[in-house]
Amino acid sequence: MADENEIQAQPGAPAAVEGGEQQTEGRGPGRGRGRGGDRNRGERGGRGRRDDRRGNRDEEQGEELIEKLVHINRVSKTVKGGKRFGFAALVVVGDGKGRAGFGHGKAREVPEAISKATASAKKAMVRVPLKEGRTLHHDGLGHFGAGKVTVRSAPAGTGIIAGGPMRAVFESLGVADVVTKSNGTSNPYNMIRATFAALGEQTSPKSVAQRRGKKVADLLRRGGASAEVAQADAEAIAE
């Protein structure tokens, strides 16, 4: 028994080693808890919540919006070692309920260029008043560069009579009946800008009545309609 006590009392005895191991193990979980706490704090912090919210917003916005790839072009840049090729994309985005926008982006790869153009289009969306949610309220003219665009309202069942980039704009905008004509250029960039210039001049009877301090029925009666018909048309106008 005495020999065993002496052995345990020695500094390098197994008991001391076991004690040291216990201390190390005791510190280990403490450090692990600290790291775990930091991780939990990072996950529960404000930044994590903002990222989650942004991701949900992007997903919801991506589901609601209509994206149309209008044009993609390969561009090159001459450098010392030769040429660097990239891609330029033109995208139109709309919600199908009267809001639309366009944007363009450049990148070394096609998907990245499209994503840049889509992000730019979402930031530049504008609202256009629609008659009965299917056509324009009145005719309009748009001009940009060498492009000249004419847009006209149409009765139900006409469809979208437009070609190329202009069709993508009206499909994403939610217009079902419209007649258009483009003159001067076939450049998709100029055609898109001229189309949005024409849409930017669109006004609704409701907005005109509010600006002039009158009722919608009073404006419609100036066209020769009777009071009953003008009142019915005024009630049918949503915007």
PDB file of C-alpha atoms in Angstrom:
ATOM      1  CA  MET A   1       0.000   0.000   0.000  1.00  0.00           C
ATOM      2  CA  ALA A   2       2.817   2.387   0.848  1.00  0.00           C
ATOM      3  CA  ASP A   3       4.465   1.739  -2.474  1.00  0.00           C
ATOM      4  CA  GLU A   4       1.256   2.501  -4.341  1.00  0.00           C
ATOM      5  CA  ASN A   5       0.801   5.801  -2.451  1.00  0.00           C
ATOM      6  CA  GLU A   6       4.350   6.822  -3.233  1.00  0.00           C
ATOM      7  CA  ILE A   7       3.849   6.069  -6.910  1.00  0.00           C
ATOM      8  CA  GLN A   8       0.699   8.163  -7.035  1.00  0.00           C
ATOM      9  CA  ALA A   9       2.417  11.056  -5.281  1.00  0.00           C
ATOM     10  CA  GLN A  10       5.185  11.267  -7.871  1.00  0.00           C
ATOM     11  CA  PRO A  11       4.922  14.128 -10.406  1.00  0.00           C
ATOM     12  CA  GLY A  12       5.038  11.851 -13.443  1.00  0.00           C
ATOM     13  CA  ALA A  13       2.670   9.257 -12.046  1.00  0.00           C
ATOM     14  CA  PRO A  14      -0.356   8.061 -14.017  1.00  0.00           C
ATOM     15  CA  ALA A  15      -2.716   9.803 -11.581  1.00  0.00           C
ATOM     16  CA  ALA A  16      -1.213  13.173 -12.461  1.00  0.00           C
ATOM     17  CA  VAL A  17      -1.515  12.373 -16.138  1.00  0.00           C
ATOM     18  CA  GLU A  18      -5.134  11.427 -15.705  1.00  0.00           C
ATOM     19  CA  GLY A  19      -5.736  14.665 -13.850  1.00  0.00           C
ATOM     20  CA  GLY A  20      -4.121  16.587 -16.669  1.00  0.00           C
ATOM     21  CA  GLU A  21      -6.313  14.800 -19.149  1.00  0.00           C
ATOM     22  CA  GLN A  22      -9.377  15.683 -17.156  1.00  0.00           C
ATOM     23  CA  GLN A  23      -8.372  19.347 -17.132  1.00  0.00           C
ATOM     24  CA  THR A  24      -7.774  19.293 -20.869  1.00  0.00           C
ATOM     25  CA  GLU A  25     -11.089  17.613 -21.451  1.00  0.00           C
ATOM     26  CA  GLY A  26     -12.736  20.174 -19.216  1.00  0.00           C
ATOM     27  CA  ARG A  27     -11.243  23.017 -21.254  1.00  0.00           C
ATOM     28  CA  GLY A  28     -12.096  21.358 -24.546  1.00  0.00           C
ATOM     29  CA  PRO A  29     -15.881  21.448 -24.121  1.00  0.00           C
ATOM     30  CA  GLY A  30     -15.613  25.032 -22.869  1.00  0.00           C
ATOM     31  CA  ARG A  31     -13.871  26.081 -26.049  1.00  0.00           C
ATOM     32  CA  GLY A  32     -16.286  24.054 -28.112  1.00  0.00           C
ATOM     33  CA  ARG A  33     -19.179  25.780 -26.432  1.00  0.00           C
ATOM     34  CA  GLY A  34     -17.644  29.150 -27.152  1.00  0.00           C
ATOM     35  CA  ARG A  35     -17.260  28.336 -30.817  1.00  0.00           C
ATOM     36  CA  GLY A  36     -20.734  26.894 -30.972  1.00  0.00           C
ATOM     37  CA  GLY A  37     -22.081  30.027 -29.324  1.00  0.00           C
ATOM     38  CA  ASP A  38     -20.321  32.211 -31.901  1.00  0.00           C
ATOM     39  CA  ARG A  39     -21.777  30.158 -34.686  1.00  0.00           C
ATOM     40  CA  ASN A  40     -25.228  30.402 -33.200  1.00  0.00           C
ATOM     41  CA  ARG A  41     -24.804  34.104 -32.795  1.00  0.00           C
ATOM     42  CA  GLY A  42     -23.773  34.426 -36.441  1.00  0.00           C
ATOM     43  CA  GLU A  43     -26.774  32.403 -37.537  1.00  0.00           C
ATOM     44  CA  ARG A  44     -29.175  34.311 -35.306  1.00  0.00           C
ATOM     45  CA  GLY A  45     -27.659  37.731 -35.974  1.00  0.00           C
ATOM     46  CA  GLY A  46     -29.179  40.519 -38.005  1.00  0.00           C
ATOM     47  CA  ARG A  47     -27.042  39.796 -41.076  1.00  0.00           C
ATOM     48  CA  GLY A  48     -28.286  36.252 -41.334  1.00  0.00           C
ATOM     49  CA  ARG A  49     -31.878  37.422 -41.133  1.00  0.00           C
ATOM     50  CA  ARG A  50     -31.346  40.082 -43.796  1.00  0.00           C
ATOM     51  CA  ASP A  51     -29.800  37.542 -46.159  1.00  0.00           C
ATOM     52  CA  ASP A  52     -32.733  35.181 -45.641  1.00  0.00           C
ATOM     53  CA  ARG A  53     -35.228  37.947 -46.263  1.00  0.00           C
ATOM     54  CA  ARG A  54     -33.447  39.085 -49.410  1.00  0.00           C
ATOM     55  CA  GLY A  55     -33.371  35.540 -50.741  1.00  0.00           C
ATOM     56  CA  ASN A  56     -37.106  35.135 -50.154  1.00  0.00           C
ATOM     57  CA  ARG A  57     -37.812  38.439 -51.855  1.00  0.00           C
ATOM     58  CA  ASP A  58     -35.740  37.476 -54.869  1.00  0.00           C
ATOM     59  CA  GLU A  59     -37.497  34.127 -55.122  1.00  0.00           C
ATOM     60  CA  GLU A  60     -40.938  35.700 -54.861  1.00  0.00           C
ATOM     61  CA  GLN A  61     -40.031  38.415 -57.338  1.00  0.00           C
ATOM     62  CA  GLY A  62     -38.572  35.847 -59.742  1.00  0.00           C
ATOM     63  CA  GLU A  63     -41.796  33.829 -59.646  1.00  0.00           C
ATOM     64  CA  GLU A  64     -43.998  36.844 -60.363  1.00  0.00           C
ATOM     65  CA  LEU A  65     -41.919  38.568 -63.052  1.00  0.00           C
ATOM     66  CA  ILE A  66     -41.832  37.658 -66.733  1.00  0.00           C
ATOM     67  CA  GLU A  67     -38.348  37.709 -68.249  1.00  0.00           C
ATOM     68  CA  LYS A  68     -37.808  37.978 -71.998  1.00  0.00           C
ATOM     69  CA  LEU A  69     -34.382  37.714 -73.646  1.00  0.00           C
ATOM     70  CA  VAL A  70     -34.602  40.132 -76.575  1.00  0.00           C
ATOM     71  CA  HIS A  71     -31.108  40.098 -78.021  1.00  0.00           C
ATOM     72  CA  ILE A  72     -27.663  38.713 -77.284  1.00  0.00           C
ATOM     73  CA  ASN A  73     -24.527  39.828 -79.068  1.00  0.00           C
ATOM     74  CA  ARG A  74     -20.911  38.701 -78.971  1.00  0.00           C
ATOM     75  CA  VAL A  75     -18.490  41.549 -78.432  1.00  0.00           C
ATOM     76  CA  SER A  76     -14.689  41.551 -78.572  1.00  0.00           C
ATOM     77  CA  LYS A  77     -11.931  43.636 -77.065  1.00  0.00           C
ATOM     78  CA  THR A  78      -8.473  43.788 -78.639  1.00  0.00           C
ATOM     79  CA  VAL A  79      -5.651  43.387 -76.124  1.00  0.00           C
ATOM     80  CA  LYS A  80      -1.918  42.801 -76.329  1.00  0.00           C
ATOM     81  CA  GLY A  81      -2.203  39.029 -76.636  1.00  0.00           C
ATOM     82  CA  GLY A  82      -5.081  39.027 -79.101  1.00  0.00           C
ATOM     83  CA  LYS A  83      -8.832  39.433 -78.590  1.00  0.00           C
ATOM     84  CA  ARG A  84     -11.048  38.915 -75.587  1.00  0.00           C
ATOM     85  CA  PHE A  85     -14.576  37.843 -76.378  1.00  0.00           C
ATOM     86  CA  GLY A  86     -17.598  38.630 -74.263  1.00  0.00           C
ATOM     87  CA  PHE A  87     -21.366  38.739 -74.547  1.00  0.00           C
ATOM     88  CA  ALA A  88     -23.912  41.555 -74.294  1.00  0.00           C
ATOM     89  CA  ALA A  89     -27.523  40.721 -73.408  1.00  0.00           C
ATOM     90  CA  LEU A  90     -30.715  42.788 -73.672  1.00  0.00           C
ATOM     91  CA  VAL A  91     -33.560  41.667 -71.383  1.00  0.00           C
ATOM     92  CA  VAL A  92     -37.114  42.907 -70.836  1.00  0.00           C
ATOM     93  CA  VAL A  93     -38.828  42.222 -67.501  1.00  0.00           C
ATOM     94  CA  GLY A  94     -42.474  42.736 -66.539  1.00  0.00           C
ATOM     95  CA  ASP A  95     -45.101  41.572 -64.065  1.00  0.00           C
ATOM     96  CA  GLY A  96     -47.898  41.175 -66.629  1.00  0.00           C
ATOM     97  CA  LYS A  97     -49.996  43.759 -64.752  1.00  0.00           C
ATOM     98  CA  GLY A  98     -48.822  47.064 -66.187  1.00  0.00           C
ATOM     99  CA  ARG A  99     -45.186  47.258 -65.041  1.00  0.00           C
ATOM    100  CA  ALA A 100     -42.172  46.628 -67.267  1.00  0.00           C
ATOM    101  CA  GLY A 101     -38.534  47.591 -67.690  1.00  0.00           C
ATOM    102  CA  PHE A 102     -35.489  46.783 -69.775  1.00  0.00           C
ATOM    103  CA  GLY A 103     -31.786  46.425 -69.080  1.00  0.00           C
ATOM    104  CA  HIS A 104     -28.560  45.271 -70.680  1.00  0.00           C
ATOM    105  CA  GLY A 105     -25.445  43.663 -69.273  1.00  0.00           C
ATOM    106  CA  LYS A 106     -22.019  42.481 -70.426  1.00  0.00           C
ATOM    107  CA  ALA A 107     -19.938  39.554 -69.194  1.00  0.00           C
ATOM    108  CA  ARG A 108     -17.505  36.878 -70.345  1.00  0.00           C
ATOM    109  CA  GLU A 109     -20.236  34.222 -70.206  1.00  0.00           C
ATOM    110  CA  VAL A 110     -23.813  34.254 -71.473  1.00  0.00           C
ATOM    111  CA  PRO A 111     -25.612  33.345 -68.186  1.00  0.00           C
ATOM    112  CA  GLU A 112     -23.775  36.041 -66.262  1.00  0.00           C
ATOM    113  CA  ALA A 113     -24.604  38.659 -68.907  1.00  0.00           C
ATOM    114  CA  ILE A 114     -28.282  37.680 -68.771  1.00  0.00           C
ATOM    115  CA  SER A 115     -28.349  37.877 -64.973  1.00  0.00           C
ATOM    116  CA  LYS A 116     -26.766  41.347 -65.045  1.00  0.00           C
ATOM    117  CA  ALA A 117     -29.280  42.543 -67.645  1.00  0.00           C
ATOM    118  CA  THR A 118     -32.183  41.101 -65.634  1.00  0.00           C
ATOM    119  CA  ALA A 119     -31.031  42.846 -62.452  1.00  0.00           C
ATOM    120  CA  SER A 120     -30.717  46.129 -64.327  1.00  0.00           C
ATOM    121  CA  ALA A 121     -34.195  45.721 -65.842  1.00  0.00           C
ATOM    122  CA  LYS A 122     -35.779  45.091 -62.421  1.00  0.00           C
ATOM    123  CA  LYS A 123     -34.356  48.364 -61.136  1.00  0.00           C
ATOM    124  CA  ALA A 124     -35.711  50.354 -64.108  1.00  0.00           C
ATOM    125  CA  MET A 125     -39.318  49.134 -64.156  1.00  0.00           C
ATOM    126  CA  VAL A 126     -42.036  51.703 -64.920  1.00  0.00           C
ATOM    127  CA  ARG A 127     -45.814  51.554 -64.626  1.00  0.00           C
ATOM    128  CA  VAL A 128     -48.037  52.024 -67.691  1.00  0.00           C
ATOM    129  CA  PRO A 129     -51.818  52.580 -67.318  1.00  0.00           C
ATOM    130  CA  LEU A 130     -53.864  49.996 -69.204  1.00  0.00           C
ATOM    131  CA  LYS A 131     -57.456  50.171 -70.401  1.00  0.00           C
ATOM    132  CA  GLU A 132     -59.502  47.272 -69.036  1.00  0.00           C
ATOM    133  CA  GLY A 133     -56.187  45.598 -68.246  1.00  0.00           C
ATOM    134  CA  ARG A 134     -55.695  44.503 -71.867  1.00  0.00           C
ATOM    135  CA  THR A 135     -54.803  47.472 -74.132  1.00  0.00           C
ATOM    136  CA  LEU A 136     -53.593  51.081 -74.151  1.00  0.00           C
ATOM    137  CA  HIS A 137     -55.824  54.070 -73.435  1.00  0.00           C
ATOM    138  CA  HIS A 138     -54.790  56.039 -76.538  1.00  0.00           C
ATOM    139  CA  ASP A 139     -52.345  56.080 -79.450  1.00  0.00           C
ATOM    140  CA  GLY A 140     -48.776  57.185 -78.957  1.00  0.00           C
ATOM    141  CA  LEU A 141     -45.520  57.956 -80.730  1.00  0.00           C
ATOM    142  CA  GLY A 142     -42.014  57.156 -79.557  1.00  0.00           C
ATOM    143  CA  HIS A 143     -38.683  58.340 -80.904  1.00  0.00           C
ATOM    144  CA  PHE A 144     -35.133  57.461 -79.972  1.00  0.00           C
ATOM    145  CA  GLY A 145     -32.149  57.875 -82.260  1.00  0.00           C
ATOM    146  CA  ALA A 146     -33.142  56.668 -85.701  1.00  0.00           C
ATOM    147  CA  GLY A 147     -36.023  54.577 -84.352  1.00  0.00           C
ATOM    148  CA  LYS A 148     -39.633  55.737 -84.629  1.00  0.00           C
ATOM    149  CA  VAL A 149     -42.433  53.707 -83.074  1.00  0.00           C
ATOM    150  CA  THR A 150     -46.212  54.044 -83.303  1.00  0.00           C
ATOM    151  CA  VAL A 151     -48.487  52.277 -80.807  1.00  0.00           C
ATOM    152  CA  ARG A 152     -52.287  52.142 -81.044  1.00  0.00           C
ATOM    153  CA  SER A 153     -55.022  50.783 -78.825  1.00  0.00           C
ATOM    154  CA  ALA A 154     -57.084  47.945 -80.297  1.00  0.00           C
ATOM    155  CA  PRO A 155     -60.443  46.239 -79.615  1.00  0.00           C
ATOM    156  CA  ALA A 156     -60.673  42.911 -77.836  1.00  0.00           C
ATOM    157  CA  GLY A 157     -59.524  39.937 -79.879  1.00  0.00           C
ATOM    158  CA  THR A 158     -56.967  41.833 -81.952  1.00  0.00           C
ATOM    159  CA  GLY A 159     -53.935  40.351 -80.247  1.00  0.00           C
ATOM    160  CA  ILE A 160     -50.401  41.707 -80.158  1.00  0.00           C
ATOM    161  CA  ILE A 161     -49.537  42.909 -83.643  1.00  0.00           C
ATOM    162  CA  ALA A 162     -45.866  43.648 -83.116  1.00  0.00           C
ATOM    163  CA  GLY A 163     -42.614  42.049 -84.069  1.00  0.00           C
ATOM    164  CA  GLY A 164     -39.215  41.447 -82.563  1.00  0.00           C
ATOM    165  CA  PRO A 165     -38.305  43.435 -79.466  1.00  0.00           C
ATOM    166  CA  MET A 166     -41.644  45.266 -79.303  1.00  0.00           C
ATOM    167  CA  ARG A 167     -43.575  42.024 -78.866  1.00  0.00           C
ATOM    168  CA  ALA A 168     -41.438  41.102 -75.868  1.00  0.00           C
ATOM    169  CA  VAL A 169     -42.233  44.466 -74.253  1.00  0.00           C
ATOM    170  CA  PHE A 170     -46.014  44.115 -74.591  1.00  0.00           C
ATOM    171  CA  GLU A 171     -46.036  40.469 -73.547  1.00  0.00           C
ATOM    172  CA  SER A 172     -44.139  41.236 -70.355  1.00  0.00           C
ATOM    173  CA  LEU A 173     -46.297  44.332 -69.774  1.00  0.00           C
ATOM    174  CA  GLY A 174     -49.516  42.315 -69.901  1.00  0.00           C
ATOM    175  CA  VAL A 175     -51.043  43.948 -72.993  1.00  0.00           C
ATOM    176  CA  ALA A 176     -53.319  41.584 -74.928  1.00  0.00           C
ATOM    177  CA  ASP A 177     -54.516  43.833 -77.774  1.00  0.00           C
ATOM    178  CA  VAL A 178     -52.298  46.411 -79.480  1.00  0.00           C
ATOM    179  CA  VAL A 179     -51.213  47.458 -82.975  1.00  0.00           C
ATOM    180  CA  THR A 180     -47.677  48.776 -83.483  1.00  0.00           C
ATOM    181  CA  LYS A 181     -45.418  49.934 -86.272  1.00  0.00           C
ATOM    182  CA  SER A 182     -41.670  50.535 -86.231  1.00  0.00           C
ATOM    183  CA  ASN A 183     -39.830  52.698 -88.762  1.00  0.00           C
ATOM    184  CA  GLY A 184     -36.278  53.876 -89.268  1.00  0.00           C
ATOM    185  CA  THR A 185     -34.140  51.168 -87.689  1.00  0.00           C
ATOM    186  CA  SER A 186     -34.065  47.527 -86.707  1.00  0.00           C
ATOM    187  CA  ASN A 187     -31.567  48.012 -83.882  1.00  0.00           C
ATOM    188  CA  PRO A 188     -33.196  46.274 -80.889  1.00  0.00           C
ATOM    189  CA  TYR A 189     -31.723  48.737 -78.395  1.00  0.00           C
ATOM    190  CA  ASN A 190     -33.185  51.758 -80.181  1.00  0.00           C
ATOM    191  CA  MET A 191     -36.503  50.007 -80.773  1.00  0.00           C
ATOM    192  CA  ILE A 192     -36.856  49.137 -77.088  1.00  0.00           C
ATOM    193  CA  ARG A 193     -36.018  52.668 -75.989  1.00  0.00           C
ATOM    194  CA  ALA A 194     -38.428  54.175 -78.522  1.00  0.00           C
ATOM    195  CA  THR A 195     -41.171  51.810 -77.343  1.00  0.00           C
ATOM    196  CA  PHE A 196     -40.693  52.798 -73.711  1.00  0.00           C
ATOM    197  CA  ALA A 197     -40.670  56.460 -74.766  1.00  0.00           C
ATOM    198  CA  ALA A 198     -44.099  55.946 -76.322  1.00  0.00           C
ATOM    199  CA  LEU A 199     -45.370  54.066 -73.268  1.00  0.00           C
ATOM    200  CA  GLY A 200     -44.093  56.815 -70.983  1.00  0.00           C
ATOM    201  CA  GLU A 201     -46.533  59.261 -72.602  1.00  0.00           C
ATOM    202  CA  GLN A 202     -49.563  57.092 -71.839  1.00  0.00           C
ATOM    203  CA  THR A 203     -52.121  58.644 -69.498  1.00  0.00           C
ATOM    204  CA  SER A 204     -55.450  57.418 -68.151  1.00  0.00           C
ATOM    205  CA  PRO A 205     -58.725  59.399 -67.920  1.00  0.00           C
ATOM    206  CA  LYS A 206     -58.582  59.053 -64.145  1.00  0.00           C
ATOM    207  CA  SER A 207     -55.172  60.728 -63.882  1.00  0.00           C
ATOM    208  CA  VAL A 208     -56.210  63.497 -66.289  1.00  0.00           C
ATOM    209  CA  ALA A 209     -59.384  64.139 -64.294  1.00  0.00           C
ATOM    210  CA  GLN A 210     -57.438  64.342 -61.044  1.00  0.00           C
ATOM    211  CA  ARG A 211     -54.921  66.732 -62.581  1.00  0.00           C
ATOM    212  CA  ARG A 212     -57.637  69.024 -63.938  1.00  0.00           C
ATOM    213  CA  GLY A 213     -59.932  68.772 -60.902  1.00  0.00           C
ATOM    214  CA  LYS A 214     -62.836  67.219 -62.814  1.00  0.00           C
ATOM    215  CA  LYS A 215     -64.763  63.967 -62.898  1.00  0.00           C
ATOM    216  CA  VAL A 216     -64.044  61.172 -65.350  1.00  0.00           C
ATOM    217  CA  ALA A 217     -67.636  61.240 -66.599  1.00  0.00           C
ATOM    218  CA  ASP A 218     -67.298  64.927 -67.508  1.00  0.00           C
ATOM    219  CA  LEU A 219     -64.273  64.194 -69.687  1.00  0.00           C
ATOM    220  CA  LEU A 220     -65.974  61.289 -71.430  1.00  0.00           C
ATOM    221  CA  ARG A 221     -69.102  63.330 -72.194  1.00  0.00           C
ATOM    222  CA  ARG A 222     -67.026  65.731 -74.304  1.00  0.00           C
ATOM    223  CA  GLY A 223     -66.615  62.940 -76.835  1.00  0.00           C
ATOM    224  CA  GLY A 224     -70.333  63.091 -77.616  1.00  0.00           C
ATOM    225  CA  ALA A 225     -71.492  60.282 -75.339  1.00  0.00           C
ATOM    226  CA  SER A 226     -74.664  60.583 -73.280  1.00  0.00           C
ATOM    227  CA  ALA A 227     -74.588  61.088 -69.532  1.00  0.00           C
ATOM    228  CA  GLU A 228     -75.586  57.466 -68.808  1.00  0.00           C
ATOM    229  CA  VAL A 229     -72.984  55.999 -71.157  1.00  0.00           C
ATOM    230  CA  ALA A 230     -70.286  58.341 -69.858  1.00  0.00           C
ATOM    231  CA  GLN A 231     -71.075  57.412 -66.251  1.00  0.00           C
ATOM    232  CA  ALA A 232     -70.979  53.688 -67.053  1.00  0.00           C
ATOM    233  CA  ASP A 233     -67.654  54.061 -68.864  1.00  0.00           C
ATOM    234  CA  ALA A 234     -66.234  56.084 -65.981  1.00  0.00           C
ATOM    235  CA  GLU A 235     -67.162  53.372 -63.484  1.00  0.00           C
ATOM    236  CA  ALA A 236     -65.597  50.714 -65.720  1.00  0.00           C
ATOM    237  CA  ILE A 237     -62.250  52.498 -65.838  1.00  0.00           C
ATOM    238  CA  ALA A 238     -59.941  51.000 -63.219  1.00  0.00           C
ATOM    239  CA  GLU A 239     -56.973  53.335 -63.734  1.00  0.00           C
TER     240      GLU A 239
END
